[in-house]
Amino acid sequence: MRIVVKVGTSTLAHASGRINIRRVERLCRVLSDLLNYGHEIILVSSGAIGMGVGKLSLNGKPSDMSTKQAAAAVGQCELMYVYDKEFSEYNHTIAQILITNSVVNDKTAHDNFKNTVSKLLEFGVMPVINENDTISTEEIEIGDNDTLGAIVATSTDAELLIILSDIDGLYDKDPRTNTDAKLIKEVYDITDDIMIMGKGKGTNLGTGGMHTKLKAAKIATEKGIDMVIANGSDPGILYDIAEGKSVGTRFYGKK
Ligand code: GLU
């Protein structure tokens, strides 16, 4: 199965922005095992800005553009260094691809992106994709990695998009403020009622929240791709999802 796995900053880093070593080690181990099984995996990883914040010892996510972009430049290095080290341990090769919205708007860029990804997969290499935050301006910005994950999934004809987050899935109400909130396990149609459930913000260092995840689900399911939102606090959950078990919230692709 060709799977796009998107991991958010809240999964990869502590609130300080410093890398969550235990989590990242486990994530890379599980992904390596899924690669060994024979799945093709494309990793869409956030964490550049968060880790830059940690490495530069900044006080939280910067609000001005140039500091944010400088943090992304520092953090992206750290991110790839860690991934490369971890995946090398399991004998897997990874590749970095940083994209902007031109991948969506410019046919040549889109074709080049698709061809590069498919060549990498042919070589058995796992692409690690992030937005090119350092050069992104408003006009070419995708803005959040949930949308980026959906763009990558549709561009690469993936069968499944998995979004690992700090929440178990989509709830009928915000579970952080409502103790009686219920997890919705399956969504066949992303109606306005469903979109309303996605109101509310994400964590401090990341960008998205449930709203961007639902937007991503719309993009993916329109193209027939299933999407699962699950809690990345134990990356072992990826085994269950790959085996088709019911975890988190599954959005069914339109067939
Ligand atoms: N591209 C951003 C980063 O690597 C993440 C965007 C997001 O959190 O959705 O920091």
Coordinates of C-alpha atoms and ligand atoms in Angstrom, one line a residue:
M1 CA 0.0 0.0 0.0
R2 CA 1.2 3.5 -0.8
I3 CA 0.7 5.5 2.4
V4 CA 1.3 9.2 3.2
V5 CA 2.0 9.7 6.9
K6 CA 1.8 13.2 8.2
V7 CA 3.2 13.9 11.6
G8 CA 2.6 17.2 13.4
T9 CA 5.0 19.2 15.6
S10 CA 3.1 18.2 18.7
T11 CA 4.0 14.5 18.0
L12 CA 7.7 15.2 17.3
A13 CA 8.7 17.8 19.8
H14 CA 8.1 18.7 23.4
A15 CA 6.3 21.9 24.2
S16 CA 9.7 23.6 24.5
G17 CA 10.3 22.8 20.8
R18 CA 13.1 20.3 21.8
I19 CA 12.8 17.0 20.1
N20 CA 10.8 14.3 21.8
I21 CA 13.5 11.6 21.4
R22 CA 11.5 8.7 22.7
R23 CA 8.6 9.5 20.3
V24 CA 10.7 10.1 17.3
E25 CA 12.8 7.0 17.8
R26 CA 9.6 4.9 18.1
L27 CA 8.1 6.6 15.0
C28 CA 11.2 5.8 12.9
R29 CA 11.3 2.3 14.1
V30 CA 7.6 1.6 13.3
L31 CA 7.9 3.3 9.9
S32 CA 11.0 1.3 9.1
D33 CA 9.1 -1.9 9.9
L34 CA 6.2 -0.9 7.7
L35 CA 8.7 -0.2 4.9
N36 CA 10.3 -3.7 5.5
Y37 CA 6.8 -5.2 5.3
G38 CA 6.6 -3.7 1.8
H39 CA 4.5 -0.6 2.2
E40 CA 5.6 2.5 0.2
I41 CA 5.7 5.4 2.7
I42 CA 5.9 9.1 2.1
L43 CA 6.5 11.1 5.3
V44 CA 5.1 14.6 5.5
S45 CA 6.8 16.0 8.6
S46 CA 6.2 19.2 10.4
G47 CA 8.5 20.3 13.2
A48 CA 11.0 22.6 11.4
I49 CA 9.8 25.8 13.1
G50 CA 9.2 24.0 16.4
M51 CA 12.6 22.5 16.5
G52 CA 14.2 25.8 15.4
V53 CA 12.5 27.4 18.3
G54 CA 14.0 24.8 20.6
K55 CA 17.5 25.0 19.1
L56 CA 17.6 28.8 19.1
S57 CA 16.1 28.9 22.6
L58 CA 13.4 31.3 21.5
N59 CA 10.4 32.0 23.7
G60 CA 7.7 30.3 21.8
K61 CA 6.7 30.4 18.1
P62 CA 7.9 33.7 16.6
S63 CA 5.3 36.0 15.1
D64 CA 7.5 37.9 12.6
M65 CA 8.2 36.3 9.3
S66 CA 12.0 36.4 9.2
T67 CA 12.5 34.9 12.7
K68 CA 10.0 32.2 11.8
Q69 CA 11.8 31.5 8.6
A70 CA 15.2 31.5 10.3
A71 CA 13.8 29.1 12.9
A72 CA 12.5 26.8 10.1
A73 CA 15.9 26.9 8.4
V74 CA 17.6 25.8 11.6
G75 CA 14.9 23.3 12.6
Q76 CA 14.7 21.6 9.2
C77 CA 18.3 20.7 9.4
E78 CA 17.8 19.2 12.9
L79 CA 14.8 17.3 11.7
M80 CA 16.5 15.7 8.7
Y81 CA 19.6 14.9 10.8
V82 CA 17.5 13.0 13.3
Y83 CA 15.5 11.2 10.6
D84 CA 18.6 10.3 8.6
K85 CA 20.3 8.9 11.7
E86 CA 17.3 6.9 12.8
F87 CA 16.4 5.5 9.4
S88 CA 20.0 4.6 8.7
E89 CA 19.9 2.4 11.8
Y90 CA 17.3 0.3 10.1
N91 CA 19.0 0.5 6.7
H92 CA 16.6 2.8 5.1
T93 CA 17.4 5.7 2.9
I94 CA 15.5 8.9 3.1
A95 CA 15.3 12.0 0.9
Q96 CA 14.2 15.6 1.6
I97 CA 11.7 17.4 -0.6
L98 CA 10.7 20.9 0.3
I99 CA 7.8 22.3 -1.7
T100 CA 5.6 25.4 -2.0
N101 CA 2.2 25.9 -3.5
S102 CA 3.8 26.0 -7.0
V103 CA 3.5 22.2 -6.9
V104 CA -0.3 22.8 -7.1
N105 CA -0.3 25.7 -9.5
D106 CA 2.5 25.1 -11.9
K107 CA 2.1 22.0 -14.1
T108 CA 5.9 21.6 -14.7
A109 CA 6.7 21.9 -11.1
H110 CA 3.9 19.4 -10.3
D111 CA 5.1 16.9 -12.9
N112 CA 8.7 17.3 -11.6
F113 CA 7.5 16.7 -8.1
K114 CA 5.5 13.6 -9.1
N115 CA 8.3 12.2 -11.2
T116 CA 10.9 12.7 -8.4
V117 CA 8.7 11.0 -5.8
S118 CA 8.0 8.1 -8.0
K119 CA 11.7 7.7 -8.8
L120 CA 12.6 7.8 -5.1
L121 CA 10.0 5.2 -4.3
E122 CA 11.3 3.1 -7.2
F123 CA 14.7 3.3 -5.5
G124 CA 13.2 2.2 -2.2
V125 CA 13.8 5.6 -0.7
M126 CA 11.3 7.2 1.7
P127 CA 10.7 10.9 0.8
V128 CA 10.4 13.2 3.7
I129 CA 8.4 16.3 2.7
N130 CA 7.8 19.6 4.3
E131 CA 6.8 23.0 3.1
N132 CA 9.7 25.2 2.1
D133 CA 9.0 27.5 5.0
T134 CA 12.1 29.6 4.5
I135 CA 11.1 31.0 1.2
S136 CA 7.3 30.7 1.4
T137 CA 5.5 34.0 1.0
E138 CA 1.8 34.5 1.2
E139 CA 1.3 33.9 -2.5
I140 CA 3.0 30.6 -2.6
E141 CA 2.3 29.4 0.9
I142 CA 0.4 26.2 1.5
G143 CA 0.2 27.2 5.1
D144 CA -0.3 24.0 7.0
N145 CA 1.0 20.5 6.8
D146 CA -2.4 18.8 6.9
T147 CA -3.2 20.4 3.6
L148 CA 0.3 19.6 2.4
G149 CA -0.3 16.0 3.4
A150 CA -3.5 15.9 1.3
I151 CA -1.8 17.5 -1.7
V152 CA 1.0 15.0 -1.5
A153 CA -1.4 12.1 -1.2
T154 CA -3.4 13.2 -4.2
S155 CA -0.3 14.0 -6.3
T156 CA 1.3 10.6 -5.6
D157 CA -1.9 8.5 -6.0
A158 CA -1.6 7.2 -2.4
E159 CA -4.2 4.9 -1.1
L160 CA -4.2 6.2 2.4
L161 CA -3.4 9.4 4.2
I162 CA -2.7 9.1 7.9
I163 CA -2.5 12.3 10.0
L164 CA -0.9 11.7 13.4
S165 CA -1.8 14.3 15.9
D166 CA -2.1 15.0 19.7
I167 CA -5.8 14.1 19.6
D168 CA -7.5 10.7 19.1
G169 CA -9.5 11.8 16.1
L170 CA -12.6 13.9 15.4
Y171 CA -14.9 14.6 18.3
D172 CA -18.4 15.9 18.1
K173 CA -17.3 18.7 20.5
D174 CA -13.9 20.0 21.6
P175 CA -12.7 17.3 24.0
R176 CA -10.4 19.7 25.8
T177 CA -13.4 21.7 27.0
N178 CA -16.2 19.1 27.0
T179 CA -15.9 16.0 29.1
D180 CA -18.8 14.3 27.3
A181 CA -17.3 14.8 23.8
K182 CA -17.6 11.6 21.7
L183 CA -15.1 10.3 19.2
I184 CA -16.5 9.9 15.7
K185 CA -15.0 6.7 14.2
E186 CA -16.2 6.9 10.6
V187 CA -17.1 9.7 8.3
Y188 CA -18.5 9.0 4.9
D189 CA -19.5 12.5 4.0
I190 CA -17.8 15.7 5.2
T191 CA -21.0 17.8 5.6
D192 CA -21.2 21.3 7.1
D193 CA -22.1 19.7 10.5
I194 CA -18.9 17.8 10.4
M195 CA -16.9 20.9 9.5
I196 CA -18.4 22.7 12.5
M197 CA -17.0 20.0 14.8
G198 CA -13.6 21.1 13.6
K199 CA -13.6 24.5 15.1
G200 CA -10.9 25.4 17.6
K201 CA -7.1 25.9 17.5
G202 CA -4.2 23.5 17.4
T203 CA -1.1 23.6 19.7
N204 CA 1.3 26.4 20.2
L205 CA 4.2 25.3 18.0
G206 CA 2.2 23.7 15.1
T207 CA 0.0 25.5 12.7
G208 CA -3.1 23.4 12.1
G209 CA -6.0 22.2 14.3
M210 CA -9.0 20.0 13.5
H211 CA -10.2 22.5 10.9
T212 CA -7.1 22.0 8.7
K213 CA -7.4 18.3 9.1
L214 CA -11.0 18.3 7.9
K215 CA -10.0 20.5 4.9
A216 CA -7.3 17.9 4.2
A217 CA -9.9 15.1 4.5
K218 CA -12.1 16.9 1.9
I219 CA -9.2 17.1 -0.6
A220 CA -8.2 13.5 -0.1
T221 CA -11.6 11.9 0.0
E222 CA -12.7 13.8 -3.1
K223 CA -9.9 12.0 -4.9
G224 CA -11.0 8.6 -3.5
I225 CA -8.3 8.4 -0.8
D226 CA -9.1 7.3 2.7
M227 CA -7.8 9.5 5.5
V228 CA -7.3 8.5 9.2
I229 CA -6.7 11.0 12.0
A230 CA -5.1 9.2 15.0
N231 CA -3.2 10.0 18.1
G232 CA 0.6 9.9 17.5
S233 CA 1.6 9.7 21.1
D234 CA 2.2 6.0 20.5
P235 CA 3.4 5.7 16.9
G236 CA 2.7 1.9 17.1
I237 CA -0.8 2.9 16.2
L238 CA 0.4 3.0 12.6
Y239 CA 0.5 -0.9 12.6
D240 CA -3.2 -1.0 13.5
I241 CA -4.1 1.6 10.8
A242 CA -2.0 -0.2 8.2
E243 CA -3.8 -3.4 9.1
G244 CA -7.2 -1.7 8.6
K245 CA -8.2 -1.8 12.3
S246 CA -10.6 0.8 13.6
V247 CA -8.6 3.5 15.3
G248 CA -9.1 7.2 15.4
T249 CA -11.4 8.6 12.8
R250 CA -11.5 7.3 9.3
F251 CA -12.8 9.4 6.4
Y252 CA -13.8 7.2 3.5
G253 CA -12.6 8.2 0.0
K254 CA -15.4 8.7 -2.6
K255 CA -15.4 5.7 -4.8
Ligands
GLU1 N1 6.0 23.5 8.0 C1 5.8 23.8 9.4 C2 7.1 23.3 10.1 O1 7.7 22.4 9.7 C3 4.7 23.1 10.0 C4 3.3 23.6 9.5 C5 2.3 22.9 10.3 O2 2.5 22.7 11.6 O3 1.2 22.5 9.8 O4 7.3 23.8 11.2

